[in-house]
Amino acid sequence: MCGVVGIVSSTRCVQNIFEGLQRLEYRGYDSAGIATLFEGKIHIAKSEGKLKNLEPLLSKLPQNSGIGMGHTRWATHGAPTTLNAHPHVTDEIALIHNGIIENYRELKETLIREGVKFLSETDSEVVLHLLAKELSKGTAMLDALKGVVKQLHGAYGLGVMWKGDPNSLYIVKQGSPVVIGLGKTENYFASDALALLPLTQKIIFLNDGEIGKITASDVQVWDFSGKLLKRDPSILNWSASSADKAGFRHYMLKEIHEQPAVIANTISRLVNFGSSEINIGELGLNELDLQSVRNIIYVACGTAHYSAMIAKYCVEQMTGIPVSVELASEFRYRDPYLNQNTLVIAVTQSGETADTLACIKHAVSKGCQTYSVCNVRFSSIPRACQATLYMEAGPEVGVASTKAFTSMVLCHYLFGMAFAQEIAKGKSGNSDNNLNATDKKVASRVNFAANFEALKVLPSLVDRAINSSGLIEDVAVKYYESLNCLFLGRGPSFMVALEGALKLKEISYIHAEGYAGGELKHGPIALVDKHMPIVAIAPLDLHYEKMISNIEEVRAREGVIIGVGDINDSKLKSLSVDFIPCPQSQDSCLQTILSVVPMQFLSYFIAVKRGTDVDQPRNLAKSVTVE
Ligand code: M6R
């Protein structure tokens, strides 16, 4: 989605704005622009396509300017042309916008009737002219912005530069993320903190309904009624180097390789092997009333949704509490039955996904308890929830989620164990008040000792899964020209199939679908012929024999099996045209963390062979901040 950056500096700003935009590239965009203010005049440079097209135009901007704003646009209203690129300007004002103005048509028609000429097809330009109209009455900028926001419906993170106040930038937040960064002799704003990392780690996360003003030496924040607010910065714990490629060809490859360390860190942070306990404080569970929880609903999108589907298997089994999983974009528009005994859990890497955030707001309004599993500290979703389990996976820049998925699955598993642990202690639960009886029930469901053993060896198994990647490259070379691909799995491996298919289509643009093995006969088997590669995920779990039967059904129709399973599984090997070995966990939910690694590599190598843009695949955005 669109990225915004603004800087007010006592020295030069153009290069830093451009570099800020480069750090926002991961969000996905198709045009870009920068505006500066120098000696009473607004200067702009804009281009279609990627930042490499904008770079040569930077020399046309006044290099000594200390104030400016940049924008990467992910087209929603109007094609990705230079004319539609931001900033939008009048003689007096420059404006950048991330989000969607839902009532822009009505506003535009009124403005056109009043004689305003529009240069672009965007919804954003409406805001520019509304602001110009307010300012033309002699209104101060803060009051003008207060007047404009009253007229807007939708989501917006706005940056505004104005000749009438040449040393300040104004920022408005409603629905779309905007942060303010505090420097020593300059201040910044951006759509996310990652853009500002090398410049500052002191960040003020604006809330919806807030207006900010930055100068080189000062920051002020008001609410939409004009009340001045006291906002202290948070200090980020991400280093600037955690956002670079560290010598890898792509962010995605780097992030795949980071998984053993992320998994090991999460386990050492959340698990106390000495006392065989999960650190429930670190999980934020002390802030929930677990005692009253009678059902759990996960809401999420994309990869996060698939991770939550794995949570259904492990959390429900461990806690004995019914778990359902919903796509955030569906949940928010139906009228789900919710009450104060429902715990709604948002799963999100970015913490900014608009649909997931809307679900949490809805759940809060219904009196539910709310919790999130999230990677980005201080982002909007954790701030809207009662408690959060932070994944601490470090920035994920590649649009295709990798380390966030495995980290989410581990977090769900540990959440389930922690909840079960609390039930066993009699501190929560949905059953009886008799401690011994409760204890027994949990003990019959959860083999804590086995779970701790499985967790202990997990990081080294993930490491092994990563070290088998050479073989996968050979498989990719064989299949990279395929037009379609199916992925099959059963039990928790069904979600690995879904995730494998999503990864492949996202970055290689090959049509791919994931199915539960048992569903094959109910339709998809009609697609199987000798041209159809079928990735069969068949770990040695209780679904193994059933998966083997599904594989036989595919073979009977000449389908091409790429088996993924235990290195010593001679049966699977003999049934596969190609075989990818994968380490095995004793736990079928933790196995998904291992089985998904070959899916990540397969899609990565296929995409590289096809020459697609691995980190910023076409049409996709990292942070989906509009519906
Ligand atoms: O930031 P979130 O986890 O809320 O994002 C959800 C999805 O947009 C995301 O997982 C998306 O599906 C990824 N591109 C998948 O690789």
Coordinates of C-alpha atoms in Angstrom, one line a residue, residues 84-603:
N84 CA -1.9 10.3 -10.6
A85 CA 1.3 10.0 -8.6
H86 CA 1.5 12.0 -5.3
P87 CA 2.3 14.6 -4.1
H88 CA -0.7 16.5 -5.4
V89 CA -0.1 20.2 -5.4
T90 CA -1.6 23.6 -5.8
D91 CA 0.6 26.8 -5.8
E92 CA 0.3 26.8 -2.0
I93 CA 0.0 23.3 -0.8
A94 CA 1.5 19.8 -1.4
L95 CA -0.4 16.8 -0.2
I96 CA 0.3 13.1 0.1
H97 CA -2.2 10.4 1.1
N98 CA -2.2 6.8 2.1
G99 CA -5.7 5.2 2.3
I100 CA -9.0 5.7 0.5
I101 CA -11.5 8.6 0.6
E102 CA -14.8 6.7 0.3
N103 CA -17.0 9.7 -0.4
Y104 CA -14.6 11.3 -2.9
R105 CA -17.2 11.2 -5.7
E106 CA -19.7 13.4 -3.9
L107 CA -17.0 15.7 -2.7
K108 CA -15.4 15.9 -6.2
E109 CA -18.8 16.7 -7.8
T110 CA -19.4 19.6 -5.4
L111 CA -15.9 21.0 -5.9
I112 CA -16.2 20.8 -9.7
R113 CA -19.5 22.6 -9.5
E114 CA -17.7 25.3 -7.5
G115 CA -15.2 25.6 -10.3
V116 CA -12.3 23.5 -9.1
K117 CA -10.2 21.9 -11.9
F118 CA -8.9 18.4 -11.1
L119 CA -5.6 17.2 -12.6
S120 CA -5.7 13.6 -11.5
E121 CA -8.2 10.7 -11.3
T122 CA -7.3 10.1 -7.6
D123 CA -9.6 10.2 -4.6
S124 CA -6.7 12.0 -2.8
E125 CA -6.8 15.2 -4.9
V126 CA -10.2 15.9 -3.3
V127 CA -8.5 16.4 0.0
L128 CA -6.1 18.9 -1.5
H129 CA -8.8 21.1 -2.9
L130 CA -10.9 20.9 0.3
L131 CA -7.9 22.1 2.2
A132 CA -7.1 24.8 -0.3
K133 CA -10.7 26.0 0.0
E134 CA -10.5 26.2 3.9
L135 CA -7.1 28.0 3.7
S136 CA -8.4 30.5 1.2
K137 CA -10.8 31.8 3.9
G138 CA -7.7 32.8 5.9
T139 CA -8.0 29.9 8.3
A140 CA -4.9 28.6 10.1
M141 CA -3.7 25.2 9.0
L142 CA -4.8 23.3 12.1
D143 CA -8.3 24.7 11.9
A144 CA -8.4 24.0 8.2
L145 CA -7.5 20.4 8.7
K146 CA -10.1 20.1 11.5
G147 CA -12.6 21.4 9.0
V148 CA -11.5 19.0 6.2
V149 CA -11.5 15.8 8.3
K150 CA -15.2 16.5 9.2
Q151 CA -16.0 16.1 5.5
L152 CA -14.0 12.9 4.8
H153 CA -15.2 9.3 5.1
G154 CA -12.7 6.5 4.8
A155 CA -9.1 5.9 5.8
Y156 CA -6.3 8.3 5.5
G157 CA -2.8 9.1 6.6
L158 CA -2.1 12.5 5.2
G159 CA 1.1 14.6 4.9
V160 CA 0.7 18.3 4.1
M161 CA 3.3 21.0 3.3
W162 CA 2.1 24.6 3.0
K163 CA 3.8 27.8 1.8
G164 CA 2.0 29.7 4.6
D165 CA 4.0 27.8 7.3
P166 CA 7.2 27.0 5.4
N167 CA 9.1 25.3 8.3
S168 CA 6.4 22.8 9.3
L169 CA 4.8 19.6 8.0
Y170 CA 1.3 18.6 9.1
I171 CA 0.2 15.0 9.5
V172 CA -3.3 13.6 9.9
K173 CA -4.2 10.0 10.9
Q174 CA -7.5 8.3 10.5
G175 CA -7.5 4.6 9.7
S176 CA -4.1 4.4 7.9
P177 CA -0.9 4.2 9.8
V178 CA 1.4 7.2 10.4
V179 CA 4.2 7.6 12.8
I180 CA 6.3 10.6 13.8
G181 CA 10.1 10.1 14.3
L182 CA 12.1 12.3 16.6
G183 CA 15.7 13.2 15.5
K184 CA 18.3 15.5 17.0
T185 CA 18.2 18.4 14.7
E186 CA 15.3 17.2 12.5
N187 CA 12.0 15.4 12.8
Y188 CA 10.2 13.0 10.5
F189 CA 6.9 11.3 9.7
A190 CA 6.3 8.1 7.8
S191 CA 3.8 5.4 7.2
D192 CA 5.8 3.0 9.3
A193 CA 8.8 3.1 11.6
L194 CA 10.9 0.9 9.3
A195 CA 11.3 3.9 6.9
L196 CA 12.9 5.9 9.6
L197 CA 15.1 3.2 11.2
P198 CA 18.6 4.6 10.2
L199 CA 17.5 8.1 11.2
T200 CA 15.8 7.4 14.6
Q201 CA 14.4 4.8 16.8
K202 CA 12.3 7.3 18.8
I203 CA 8.8 7.0 17.5
I204 CA 5.4 8.5 18.3
F205 CA 2.7 6.2 17.0
L206 CA -0.2 8.5 16.1
N207 CA -3.7 7.3 17.0
D208 CA -6.7 7.6 14.8
G209 CA -8.3 11.0 15.1
E210 CA -5.0 12.8 15.6
I211 CA -3.2 15.7 13.8
G212 CA 0.5 16.2 14.2
K213 CA 2.8 19.1 13.3
I214 CA 6.6 18.7 13.0
T215 CA 9.3 21.4 12.6
A216 CA 13.0 20.7 12.7
S217 CA 13.0 21.2 16.5
D218 CA 9.5 20.5 17.7
V219 CA 6.6 18.1 17.5
Q220 CA 3.0 18.8 18.5
V221 CA -0.1 16.5 18.4
W222 CA -3.7 17.4 18.7
D223 CA -6.9 15.5 18.5
F224 CA -9.5 16.3 15.9
S225 CA -11.3 18.7 18.3
G226 CA -8.1 20.7 18.5
K227 CA -7.1 19.6 22.0
L228 CA -3.3 19.6 22.4
L229 CA -2.1 16.1 23.5
K230 CA 0.9 15.0 25.4
R231 CA 2.6 12.1 23.5
D232 CA 5.8 10.5 24.6
P233 CA 7.9 8.6 22.1
S234 CA 8.4 4.8 22.2
I235 CA 11.9 3.4 21.6
L236 CA 12.1 0.7 18.9
N237 CA 14.3 -2.3 19.5
W238 CA 14.9 -2.9 15.8
S239 CA 18.4 -2.1 14.6
A240 CA 18.9 -0.4 11.3
S241 CA 20.8 -3.4 9.9
S242 CA 17.9 -5.7 10.6
A243 CA 16.2 -4.1 7.7
D244 CA 18.9 -4.8 5.0
K245 CA 19.5 -7.9 2.9
A246 CA 22.7 -8.9 4.8
G247 CA 24.3 -10.2 1.6
F248 CA 21.4 -12.3 0.5
R249 CA 20.0 -11.8 -3.1
H250 CA 16.5 -11.2 -1.8
Y251 CA 14.9 -10.2 1.5
M252 CA 12.7 -13.3 1.1
L253 CA 15.8 -15.6 1.1
K254 CA 17.3 -13.8 4.0
E255 CA 14.0 -14.1 6.0
I256 CA 13.8 -17.8 5.2
H257 CA 17.3 -18.2 6.6
E258 CA 16.5 -16.2 9.7
Q259 CA 13.9 -18.8 10.8
P260 CA 16.0 -21.0 13.0
A261 CA 17.2 -18.0 15.0
V262 CA 13.7 -16.5 15.3
I263 CA 12.3 -19.9 16.4
A264 CA 15.1 -20.3 19.0
N265 CA 14.7 -16.8 20.3
T266 CA 10.9 -17.2 20.7
I267 CA 11.3 -20.5 22.5
S268 CA 14.0 -19.1 24.9
R269 CA 11.9 -16.0 25.6
L270 CA 8.6 -17.8 26.2
V271 CA 9.6 -21.3 27.5
N272 CA 11.2 -22.0 30.9
F273 CA 12.5 -25.6 30.4
G274 CA 13.9 -25.6 33.9
S275 CA 10.4 -25.4 35.5
S276 CA 8.7 -26.9 32.5
E277 CA 6.5 -23.8 32.2
I278 CA 5.5 -21.2 29.6
N279 CA 6.2 -17.7 30.7
I280 CA 2.6 -16.5 30.7
G281 CA 3.6 -12.9 31.6
E282 CA 5.6 -12.7 28.3
L283 CA 2.5 -13.9 26.5
G284 CA 0.4 -11.1 28.0
L285 CA -2.1 -13.7 29.5
N286 CA -2.1 -11.9 32.8
E287 CA -4.1 -9.1 31.1
L288 CA -6.9 -11.5 30.1
D289 CA -9.6 -13.1 32.2
L290 CA -9.0 -16.6 31.0
Q291 CA -11.5 -18.0 33.5
S292 CA -14.4 -16.5 31.6
V293 CA -13.3 -17.6 28.1
R294 CA -15.8 -20.1 26.6
N295 CA -14.9 -19.8 22.9
I296 CA -12.0 -18.4 20.9
I297 CA -12.3 -16.8 17.4
Y298 CA -9.2 -16.2 15.4
V299 CA -9.4 -13.5 12.7
A300 CA -6.7 -12.9 10.1
C301 CA -5.9 -12.6 6.4
G302 CA -3.7 -14.5 4.0
T303 CA -0.8 -16.3 5.5
A304 CA -1.7 -15.2 9.0
H305 CA -5.1 -16.9 8.4
Y306 CA -3.5 -20.1 7.5
S307 CA -1.4 -20.0 10.7
A308 CA -4.6 -19.5 12.6
M309 CA -6.1 -22.5 11.0
I310 CA -3.2 -24.5 12.6
A311 CA -4.1 -22.8 15.9
K312 CA -7.5 -24.4 15.6
Y313 CA -5.8 -27.8 15.7
C314 CA -3.4 -27.2 18.6
V315 CA -5.2 -24.6 20.8
E316 CA -8.5 -26.4 20.7
Q317 CA -6.9 -29.7 21.5
M318 CA -4.8 -28.3 24.3
T319 CA -7.4 -26.2 26.0
G320 CA -10.6 -28.0 25.3
I321 CA -12.1 -24.7 24.3
P322 CA -13.9 -24.4 21.0
V323 CA -11.8 -22.5 18.5
S324 CA -13.0 -21.1 15.2
V325 CA -11.0 -19.2 12.5
E326 CA -12.4 -16.6 10.2
L327 CA -11.2 -14.5 7.4
A328 CA -11.1 -11.0 8.7
S329 CA -12.7 -9.6 5.6
E330 CA -15.7 -11.9 6.0
F331 CA -16.1 -11.7 9.8
R332 CA -16.3 -7.9 9.8
Y333 CA -19.3 -7.8 7.5
R334 CA -21.4 -10.5 9.0
D335 CA -23.1 -10.4 12.4
P336 CA -21.2 -13.0 14.4
Y337 CA -22.6 -14.1 17.7
L338 CA -20.2 -12.6 20.2
N339 CA -20.3 -12.0 23.9
Q340 CA -18.1 -11.3 26.9
N341 CA -17.1 -15.0 27.0
T342 CA -15.6 -14.8 23.6
L343 CA -11.9 -14.2 23.1
V344 CA -11.1 -12.8 19.7
I345 CA -7.5 -13.2 18.6
A346 CA -6.1 -11.2 15.7
V347 CA -3.1 -12.7 14.0
T348 CA -1.1 -10.2 11.9
Q349 CA 2.5 -9.7 11.0
S350 CA 2.2 -6.0 10.3
G351 CA -0.4 -5.1 12.9
E352 CA -2.0 -2.7 10.4
T353 CA -4.2 -4.9 8.2
A354 CA -7.4 -2.9 7.8
D355 CA -9.8 -5.8 7.8
T356 CA -8.2 -7.5 10.9
L357 CA -8.2 -4.2 12.7
A358 CA -11.9 -3.7 11.9
C359 CA -12.7 -7.1 13.4
I360 CA -10.9 -6.2 16.7
K361 CA -12.8 -2.9 16.9
H362 CA -16.0 -4.8 16.3
A363 CA -15.1 -7.4 19.0
V364 CA -14.3 -4.6 21.5
S365 CA -17.7 -3.0 20.8
K366 CA -19.4 -6.3 21.6
G367 CA -17.6 -6.6 24.9
C368 CA -15.3 -9.5 23.9
Q369 CA -11.9 -10.0 25.2
T370 CA -9.2 -9.2 22.6
Y371 CA -5.7 -10.5 22.0
S372 CA -3.3 -10.3 19.2
V373 CA -0.3 -12.2 17.9
C374 CA 1.7 -9.6 16.1
N375 CA 5.2 -8.8 14.9
V376 CA 5.3 -5.0 14.9
R377 CA 5.4 -3.4 18.3
F378 CA 3.1 -0.4 18.8
S379 CA 1.2 -1.0 15.6
S380 CA -2.5 -0.4 15.4
I381 CA -3.9 -3.9 16.1
P382 CA -1.9 -4.5 19.4
R383 CA -2.9 -1.0 20.5
A384 CA -6.5 -1.9 19.9
C385 CA -6.3 -5.2 21.8
Q386 CA -6.2 -5.9 25.5
A387 CA -3.0 -8.0 25.3
T388 CA -0.5 -9.0 22.7
L389 CA 2.0 -11.8 22.1
Y390 CA 4.8 -10.2 20.1
M391 CA 6.5 -12.5 17.7
E392 CA 9.8 -10.5 17.8
A393 CA 10.7 -12.0 14.4
G394 CA 12.4 -8.7 13.3
P395 CA 11.3 -6.8 10.3
E396 CA 9.8 -8.9 7.5
V397 CA 10.4 -7.0 4.3
G398 CA 9.6 -9.6 1.5
V399 CA 6.0 -9.3 0.5
A400 CA 5.7 -13.1 0.7
S401 CA 5.5 -14.0 4.3
T402 CA 8.0 -16.6 5.5
K403 CA 9.5 -16.2 9.0
A404 CA 6.3 -14.5 10.2
F405 CA 4.3 -17.7 9.3
T406 CA 6.5 -20.1 11.2
S407 CA 6.8 -17.6 14.1
M408 CA 3.0 -17.3 14.2
V409 CA 2.5 -21.1 14.3
L410 CA 5.0 -21.3 17.2
C411 CA 3.2 -18.5 19.1
H412 CA -0.2 -20.2 18.7
Y413 CA 1.3 -23.5 20.0
L414 CA 2.8 -21.7 23.0
F415 CA -0.4 -19.8 23.6
G416 CA -2.3 -23.1 23.7
M417 CA 0.2 -24.6 26.1
A418 CA 0.1 -21.6 28.3
F419 CA -3.7 -21.6 28.4
A420 CA -3.7 -25.3 29.2
Q421 CA -1.1 -24.7 31.9
E422 CA -3.4 -22.1 33.5
I423 CA -6.4 -24.4 33.2
A424 CA -4.4 -27.1 35.0
K425 CA -3.5 -24.6 37.7
G426 CA -7.2 -23.9 38.1
K427 CA -6.9 -20.3 37.1
S428 CA -9.1 -20.4 34.1
G429 CA -11.0 -22.8 32.0
N430 CA -14.4 -23.7 30.7
S431 CA -15.1 -26.7 32.8
D432 CA -15.5 -27.4 36.5
N433 CA -14.2 -25.7 39.6
N434 CA -12.7 -28.9 41.0
L435 CA -8.9 -28.5 40.6
N436 CA -8.1 -32.1 40.5
A437 CA -10.7 -33.0 38.0
T438 CA -9.6 -30.0 35.8
D439 CA -6.0 -31.1 36.2
K440 CA -6.8 -34.6 35.1
K441 CA -8.8 -33.3 32.1
V442 CA -5.9 -31.2 30.9
A443 CA -3.4 -34.0 31.6
S444 CA -5.4 -36.3 29.4
R445 CA -5.4 -33.8 26.6
V446 CA -1.9 -32.3 26.8
N447 CA 1.3 -34.3 27.1
F448 CA 3.4 -31.3 28.4
A449 CA 6.6 -33.4 28.7
A450 CA 6.4 -34.5 25.1
N451 CA 5.6 -30.9 24.0
F452 CA 8.6 -29.5 25.8
E453 CA 10.8 -32.2 24.2
A454 CA 9.5 -31.4 20.7
L455 CA 10.1 -27.6 21.4
K456 CA 13.7 -28.3 22.6
V457 CA 14.8 -29.8 19.3
L458 CA 12.7 -27.6 17.0
P459 CA 15.3 -24.9 16.2
S460 CA 17.9 -27.4 15.1
L461 CA 15.3 -29.2 13.0
V462 CA 14.4 -25.9 11.3
D463 CA 18.1 -25.4 10.6
R464 CA 18.3 -28.8 9.0
A465 CA 15.2 -28.1 6.9
I466 CA 17.0 -25.0 5.6
N467 CA 20.2 -26.8 4.8
S468 CA 18.4 -29.2 2.4
S469 CA 17.6 -26.3 0.1
G470 CA 20.1 -27.2 -2.7
L471 CA 18.0 -30.2 -3.6
I472 CA 14.9 -28.1 -3.9
E473 CA 16.6 -25.8 -6.5
D474 CA 17.0 -28.9 -8.7
V475 CA 13.3 -29.6 -8.4
A476 CA 12.4 -26.0 -9.2
V477 CA 14.4 -26.1 -12.4
K478 CA 12.3 -29.1 -13.5
Y479 CA 8.9 -27.5 -12.8
Y480 CA 9.3 -23.7 -13.2
E481 CA 7.5 -23.7 -16.5
S482 CA 4.4 -25.4 -15.2
L483 CA 1.1 -23.6 -15.7
N484 CA -0.6 -25.1 -12.7
C485 CA 0.3 -26.8 -9.5
L486 CA -1.6 -28.6 -6.7
F487 CA -0.5 -28.9 -3.1
L488 CA -2.0 -31.7 -0.9
G489 CA -1.8 -32.3 2.8
R490 CA -4.0 -33.7 5.6
G491 CA -4.4 -32.6 9.3
P492 CA -2.2 -29.6 10.1
S493 CA -0.3 -30.3 6.8
F494 CA -3.4 -29.2 4.9
M495 CA -2.4 -25.6 6.0
V496 CA 1.1 -26.2 4.7
A497 CA -0.5 -27.1 1.4
L498 CA -2.5 -23.9 1.4
E499 CA 0.5 -21.8 2.4
G500 CA 2.7 -23.6 -0.2
A501 CA 0.1 -22.7 -2.9
L502 CA -0.2 -19.1 -1.8
K503 CA 3.6 -18.7 -1.8
L504 CA 3.9 -20.1 -5.3
K505 CA 1.2 -18.0 -6.8
E506 CA 2.3 -14.8 -5.0
I507 CA 5.8 -14.7 -6.3
S508 CA 6.0 -16.9 -9.4
Y509 CA 2.5 -16.1 -10.7
I510 CA 1.9 -19.9 -11.4
H511 CA -1.7 -20.9 -10.7
A512 CA -1.6 -23.0 -7.6
E513 CA -4.2 -24.4 -5.2
G514 CA -3.9 -26.1 -1.8
Y515 CA -6.3 -28.9 -0.9
A516 CA -6.9 -31.2 2.0
G517 CA -6.1 -34.7 0.7
G518 CA -9.6 -36.0 1.6
E519 CA -11.1 -33.4 -0.7
L520 CA -9.3 -34.6 -3.7
K521 CA -12.1 -36.9 -4.8
H522 CA -14.7 -34.2 -4.4
G523 CA -13.6 -32.2 -7.4
P524 CA -9.9 -31.3 -7.8
I525 CA -9.0 -34.8 -9.0
A526 CA -10.6 -33.8 -12.3
L527 CA -7.6 -31.5 -12.9
V528 CA -5.1 -34.3 -12.6
D529 CA -3.2 -35.5 -15.7
K530 CA 0.4 -36.0 -16.7
H531 CA 1.0 -32.2 -16.9
M532 CA -0.1 -31.5 -13.3
P533 CA 2.7 -31.4 -10.6
I534 CA 1.2 -32.2 -7.2
V535 CA 3.2 -31.4 -4.1
A536 CA 2.2 -34.0 -1.5
I537 CA 3.1 -33.1 2.1
A538 CA 3.2 -36.4 3.9
P539 CA 5.0 -36.3 7.3
L540 CA 5.0 -39.4 9.5
D541 CA 1.9 -38.5 11.5
L542 CA -1.5 -40.1 12.0
H543 CA -2.6 -38.9 8.6
Y544 CA 0.3 -40.6 6.8
E545 CA -1.5 -43.7 5.5
K546 CA -4.5 -41.7 4.2
M547 CA -2.1 -39.3 2.4
I548 CA -0.4 -42.3 0.8
S549 CA -3.8 -43.4 -0.5
N550 CA -4.4 -40.0 -2.0
I551 CA -1.0 -40.1 -3.6
E552 CA -1.9 -43.5 -5.2
E553 CA -5.1 -41.9 -6.5
V554 CA -3.1 -39.2 -8.2
R555 CA -0.6 -41.6 -9.6
A556 CA -3.4 -43.7 -11.1
R557 CA -4.3 -40.6 -13.2
E558 CA -0.7 -39.9 -14.2
G559 CA -0.3 -36.9 -11.9
V560 CA 3.3 -36.0 -11.2
I561 CA 4.0 -36.4 -7.4
I562 CA 6.6 -34.2 -5.7
G563 CA 6.7 -35.9 -2.3
V564 CA 7.7 -34.0 0.9
G565 CA 8.5 -36.2 3.8
D566 CA 10.9 -38.0 6.1
I567 CA 14.3 -38.7 4.5
N568 CA 14.0 -42.4 5.3
D569 CA 10.5 -42.8 3.9
S570 CA 11.2 -45.3 1.1
K571 CA 7.5 -45.8 0.5
L572 CA 6.9 -42.1 -0.2
K573 CA 10.1 -41.9 -2.2
S574 CA 9.1 -44.8 -4.4
L575 CA 5.7 -43.1 -5.1
S576 CA 7.2 -39.7 -6.0
V577 CA 8.7 -38.5 -9.3
D578 CA 10.7 -36.1 -7.2
F579 CA 11.3 -36.2 -3.5
I580 CA 12.1 -33.5 -1.0
P581 CA 13.3 -34.7 2.4
C582 CA 12.1 -32.8 5.4
P583 CA 13.0 -33.3 9.1
Q584 CA 10.3 -34.7 11.3
S585 CA 8.9 -33.4 14.6
Q586 CA 7.1 -35.6 17.1
D587 CA 4.3 -33.0 17.1
S588 CA 2.1 -32.7 14.1
C589 CA 1.5 -28.9 14.6
L590 CA 5.1 -28.1 15.1
Q591 CA 5.8 -30.3 12.0
T592 CA 4.1 -27.6 9.9
I593 CA 7.0 -25.2 10.8
L594 CA 9.4 -27.8 9.3
S595 CA 7.2 -28.8 6.3
V596 CA 6.6 -25.2 5.2
V597 CA 10.3 -24.5 4.7
P598 CA 10.6 -26.6 1.5
M599 CA 7.4 -24.8 0.2
Q600 CA 9.2 -21.5 0.8
F601 CA 12.3 -22.6 -1.1
L602 CA 10.4 -24.2 -3.9
S603 CA 8.4 -21.1 -4.6

